[in-house]
Amino acid sequence: MKRDLFAIALFGVVLVAVAALAQSGVLLTFVMMSLYAALLSQAWNILGGYGGQLSFGHALFFGVGAYAQALGQLNLGLNPWLVLPMAIALGALVGVAVGGLTFRYGLKGSYFALVTLAFAEVFRILALSASFTGGGVGLMVPLQEGVANMQFGSRRGYIYLLLAFVLLALLVTAWLRHSRFGAYLQAVRDNEDAARAIGVNPLRVKLGGIALSAAFMSVAGAFYVQVFQYIDPGIAFGSAVSVEALVGAIVGGMGTLWGPLLGAVTLHALADLTRNLFGELPGISMVIYGVVLILIVMFMPRGITGGGQSLGRLFGMKERARV
């Protein structure tokens, strides 16, 4: 645990230094969006990686957090800092509700994935139909720059705020790696019947896992609203957010501390690179991005961190053989 805490603290110091010293707006935007993608993947990893419950509809919790953050300011006139914990709590409650409806009946694997996707689609249709959500037009939060309004005049302010969220997600993940609850969650993932036989309550453990995961997805949704001052049903509950969250975790390494972060940064860098190199050729950048993604999954099925560990063991074995 101490090693994880030291690594997380070092990561935070390095990112603060990068944000403080960077003069390029492009670099600051890249750091901000990479951290945003990392938060999505880290949130998904709590349930999908450590809990073994593969969700295709995590945009549901993102959208709940985003709309709660927007409506709390527009309809209730509350300060964004006061709305944020409410949005997080609401996202966690929705997560528990979805978990209660699915885990209680033993849904897992592809069945759970499809049900979460269906829930996200239902919420998207409801948001399109409801007047208080702005329907298809969406909601716009007025621009009121200032720390008190959680709207900053530069990317640096958003980076510092987002970094705090990512560090908190990393700390929670590190806690899962070393805590009793985390051990229960992984035991349920590996063999639910065996976990039940030793006294673990699978339903309670999985509900805790989905609540944590949904809470961090809600944070990402609230952050999105504060940065872009806009949300609509397609952005909030569409499949793009769910795919970005799960792909980052899968590419980086599910069930690991740093995998989702590495996967999110790698994919974001790859997307920017292909867009800059082949942006003039319609569709080529996405084709190259897809091919590289397929190659990563094929040749590193345990993700970047798993591939790195395998290489480390391989070279370690070679060194010992030489000795």
XYZ file of C-alpha atoms in Angstrom:
323
model
C 0.000 0.000 0.000
C 2.827 2.415 0.846
C 4.383 1.859 -2.572
C 1.061 2.623 -4.266
C 0.587 5.779 -2.206
C 4.093 6.970 -3.032
C 3.543 6.355 -6.756
C 0.208 8.195 -6.687
C 1.742 11.147 -4.834
C 4.648 11.280 -7.298
C 2.239 11.185 -10.223
C 0.297 14.088 -8.720
C 3.423 16.192 -8.193
C 4.612 15.569 -11.760
C 1.236 16.510 -13.251
C 1.016 19.681 -11.165
C 4.495 20.651 -12.370
C 3.603 19.925 -16.002
C 0.429 22.003 -15.783
C 2.238 24.868 -14.062
C 5.188 24.988 -16.471
C 3.493 24.168 -19.786
C 3.126 27.133 -22.121
C 1.427 25.328 -24.990
C -2.348 25.409 -25.092
C -2.289 22.223 -27.148
C -0.320 20.408 -24.435
C -2.630 21.656 -21.690
C -5.683 20.518 -23.644
C -4.081 17.113 -24.227
C -3.335 16.713 -20.512
C -6.860 17.756 -19.536
C -8.620 15.441 -21.983
C -6.268 12.553 -21.159
C -7.067 12.938 -17.467
C -10.768 13.093 -18.315
C -10.504 9.838 -20.295
C -8.471 8.301 -17.464
C -11.206 9.164 -14.960
C -13.793 7.433 -17.156
C -11.648 4.302 -17.480
C -10.717 4.267 -13.805
C -14.400 4.471 -12.860
C -15.302 1.598 -15.194
C -12.346 -0.442 -13.920
C -13.713 -0.502 -10.367
C -16.736 -2.521 -11.468
C -15.449 -4.124 -14.657
C -11.856 -4.837 -13.655
C -12.051 -5.557 -9.940
C -15.687 -6.648 -9.837
C -15.720 -8.594 -13.092
C -19.071 -7.055 -14.096
C -18.633 -5.887 -17.689
C -20.859 -2.893 -18.339
C -21.729 -1.510 -21.786
C -23.897 1.255 -20.351
C -21.727 3.241 -17.957
C -22.827 6.370 -19.819
C -25.977 6.054 -17.704
C -24.115 7.206 -14.592
C -22.139 9.811 -16.539
C -25.388 11.277 -17.824
C -27.046 11.289 -14.414
C -24.109 13.215 -12.970
C -24.030 15.627 -15.900
C -27.745 16.441 -15.830
C -27.775 16.696 -12.043
C -24.888 19.178 -12.206
C -26.628 21.265 -14.865
C -30.141 21.167 -13.393
C -28.935 21.935 -9.886
C -27.540 25.218 -11.151
C -30.241 26.125 -13.673
C -33.407 25.052 -11.833
C -32.368 25.244 -8.180
C -29.912 28.126 -8.445
C -27.307 26.306 -6.374
C -23.572 26.863 -6.457
C -21.721 24.254 -8.587
C -19.576 23.207 -5.633
C -22.744 22.424 -3.664
C -24.350 20.602 -6.580
C -21.321 18.362 -7.191
C -21.714 16.103 -4.111
C -25.444 15.851 -4.845
C -24.690 14.751 -8.414
C -22.219 12.168 -7.135
C -24.692 10.838 -4.572
C -27.462 10.640 -7.171
C -25.191 8.749 -9.558
C -24.265 6.284 -6.823
C -27.944 5.785 -5.932
C -28.814 5.080 -9.559
C -25.937 2.612 -9.620
C -27.307 0.820 -6.567
C -30.791 0.789 -8.122
C -29.490 -0.726 -11.364
C -27.389 -3.197 -9.403
C -30.341 -4.170 -7.256
C -32.436 -4.909 -10.329
C -29.712 -6.915 -12.073
C -27.513 -8.573 -9.454
C -30.485 -9.731 -7.401
C -31.546 -11.918 -10.316
C -28.046 -13.196 -10.970
C -27.390 -11.302 -14.197
C -23.711 -11.235 -15.147
C -21.445 -11.434 -18.150
C -23.077 -10.594 -21.474
C -26.536 -10.416 -19.850
C -25.433 -7.718 -17.425
C -23.623 -5.861 -20.224
C -26.738 -5.781 -22.404
C -29.006 -4.741 -19.539
C -26.761 -1.792 -18.643
C -26.737 -0.769 -22.304
C -30.540 -0.943 -22.309
C -30.779 1.212 -19.165
C -28.575 3.874 -20.760
C -30.729 3.867 -23.893
C -33.930 4.153 -21.838
C -32.529 7.177 -20.003
C -31.458 8.719 -23.326
C -34.992 8.414 -24.701
C -36.491 9.796 -21.485
C -34.094 12.757 -21.599
C -35.086 13.395 -25.222
C -38.768 13.414 -24.283
C -38.676 15.389 -21.027
C -39.038 19.162 -21.043
C -36.939 19.816 -17.932
C -33.884 18.255 -19.611
C -34.225 20.516 -22.636
C -35.143 17.590 -24.871
C -32.966 17.171 -27.927
C -31.754 20.770 -27.634
C -30.065 20.042 -24.325
C -29.100 22.401 -21.515
C -26.615 25.259 -21.477
C -24.998 26.389 -18.240
C -24.188 30.126 -18.315
C -20.532 31.106 -18.369
C -19.563 32.635 -15.013
C -15.801 32.434 -14.723
C -14.354 32.145 -11.255
C -13.172 29.518 -8.809
C -16.366 30.033 -6.777
C -18.391 28.971 -9.833
C -16.096 26.055 -10.780
C -15.368 27.742 -14.105
C -11.762 28.661 -14.709
C -10.230 31.118 -17.111
C -7.638 28.646 -18.368
C -7.103 24.929 -18.863
C -4.785 24.852 -15.838
C -7.625 25.317 -13.391
C -9.584 22.459 -14.927
C -6.464 20.272 -14.946
C -5.906 20.816 -11.224
C -9.561 20.026 -10.474
C -9.586 16.960 -12.698
C -6.252 15.791 -11.297
C -7.780 15.858 -7.811
C -10.606 13.594 -9.039
C -8.182 11.209 -10.778
C -5.940 11.022 -7.705
C -8.989 10.217 -5.575
C -9.973 7.464 -8.037
C -6.430 6.066 -7.884
C -6.511 6.125 -4.075
C -9.826 4.253 -4.046
C -8.407 1.716 -6.504
C -5.293 1.291 -4.357
C -7.574 0.760 -1.359
C -9.446 -1.930 -3.299
C -6.146 -3.704 -3.935
C -5.335 -3.944 -0.234
C -8.631 -3.809 1.684
C -10.965 -6.554 2.819
C -13.780 -5.164 0.681
C -11.494 -5.222 -2.357
C -10.554 -8.820 -1.613
C -14.255 -9.717 -1.389
C -14.955 -7.927 -4.678
C -12.190 -9.826 -6.467
C -13.265 -13.099 -4.860
C -16.785 -12.612 -6.219
C -15.282 -11.813 -9.618
C -13.157 -14.978 -9.659
C -15.715 -17.425 -8.257
C -19.001 -16.208 -6.837
C -20.040 -19.601 -5.461
C -16.724 -20.081 -3.667
C -16.945 -16.554 -2.239
C -20.449 -17.263 -0.947
C -19.220 -20.503 0.633
C -16.690 -18.623 2.787
C -19.312 -16.170 4.037
C -19.125 -13.340 1.497
C -22.423 -11.702 0.513
C -22.025 -11.328 -3.288
C -25.030 -9.024 -3.697
C -23.846 -6.571 -1.052
C -20.283 -6.584 -2.400
C -21.368 -6.015 -6.003
C -23.714 -3.220 -4.949
C -20.810 -1.526 -3.205
C -18.685 -1.917 -6.319
C -21.264 -0.468 -8.686
C -21.955 2.428 -6.293
C -18.258 3.397 -6.263
C -17.983 3.009 -10.017
C -21.129 5.025 -10.693
C -20.023 7.775 -8.312
C -16.802 8.390 -10.243
C -18.637 8.278 -13.574
C -20.971 10.946 -12.188
C -17.945 13.055 -11.281
C -16.807 12.845 -14.907
C -20.257 13.894 -16.105
C -20.354 16.864 -13.750
C -16.863 17.891 -14.853
C -17.939 17.740 -18.506
C -20.770 20.173 -17.824
C -18.484 22.605 -16.019
C -15.928 22.604 -18.842
C -18.213 22.747 -21.879
C -21.273 24.412 -20.247
C -23.543 22.126 -22.261
C -25.117 18.678 -22.157
C -27.668 16.854 -24.309
C -29.100 13.297 -24.272
C -26.765 12.038 -26.994
C -23.644 13.186 -25.178
C -24.904 12.186 -21.746
C -26.296 8.719 -22.401
C -24.816 7.838 -25.799
C -22.541 4.867 -26.354
C -19.423 6.993 -26.987
C -18.796 7.584 -23.280
C -19.323 3.923 -22.393
C -16.962 2.778 -25.143
C -14.278 5.289 -24.162
C -14.458 4.141 -20.550
C -14.240 0.402 -21.175
C -11.727 0.512 -24.052
C -9.242 2.546 -22.017
C -9.414 0.028 -19.181
C -9.148 -2.981 -21.504
C -6.198 -1.578 -23.463
C -4.354 -0.474 -20.332
C -5.139 -3.550 -18.271
C -8.298 -4.413 -16.360
C -8.080 -4.948 -12.629
C -4.848 -2.958 -12.279
C -4.034 0.339 -10.604
C -2.317 2.136 -13.487
C -3.740 0.255 -16.470
C -6.807 2.459 -17.114
C -4.671 5.599 -16.891
C -2.054 4.229 -19.302
C -4.729 2.957 -21.674
C -6.619 6.244 -21.704
C -3.490 8.324 -22.329
C -2.251 5.930 -25.035
C -5.560 5.941 -26.894
C -5.957 9.700 -26.618
C -2.416 10.249 -27.930
C -3.038 7.781 -30.750
C -6.290 9.499 -31.717
C -4.610 12.927 -31.790
C -1.639 11.611 -33.769
C -3.713 9.894 -36.453
C -6.013 12.906 -36.695
C -3.076 15.276 -37.216
C -1.288 13.015 -39.707
C -4.257 11.840 -41.762
C -6.971 14.356 -40.984
C -7.192 15.455 -44.624
C -8.143 11.928 -45.711
C -11.730 11.244 -44.569
C -12.023 8.168 -42.381
C -8.356 7.123 -42.636
C -7.485 8.295 -39.133
C -10.294 6.191 -37.643
C -9.256 3.143 -39.683
C -5.657 3.385 -38.452
C -6.861 3.981 -34.904
C -9.052 0.877 -35.114
C -6.282 -1.291 -36.571
C -3.821 -0.274 -33.861
C -6.465 -0.918 -31.210
C -7.108 -4.410 -32.605
C -3.372 -5.168 -32.646
C -3.000 -4.081 -29.020
C -5.874 -6.308 -27.918
C -4.598 -9.251 -29.995
C -0.972 -9.183 -28.915
C -1.452 -7.828 -25.388
C -4.693 -9.475 -24.196
C -3.960 -8.450 -20.595
C -3.394 -4.856 -21.652
C -0.348 -2.631 -21.630
C 0.446 -3.289 -17.980
C 0.064 -7.041 -18.445
C 2.330 -6.938 -21.492
C 4.909 -4.942 -19.561
C 4.849 -7.428 -16.694
C 5.309 -10.332 -19.135
C 8.293 -8.617 -20.753
C 9.758 -7.910 -17.331
C 9.468 -11.551 -16.334
C 10.920 -12.635 -19.690
C 13.985 -10.422 -19.402
C 14.333 -11.354 -15.746
C 14.428 -15.028 -16.685
C 17.048 -14.317 -19.344
C 19.228 -12.448 -16.874
C 19.017 -15.284 -14.360
C 19.853 -17.791 -17.110
C 22.999 -15.830 -17.948
C 24.055 -15.852 -14.315
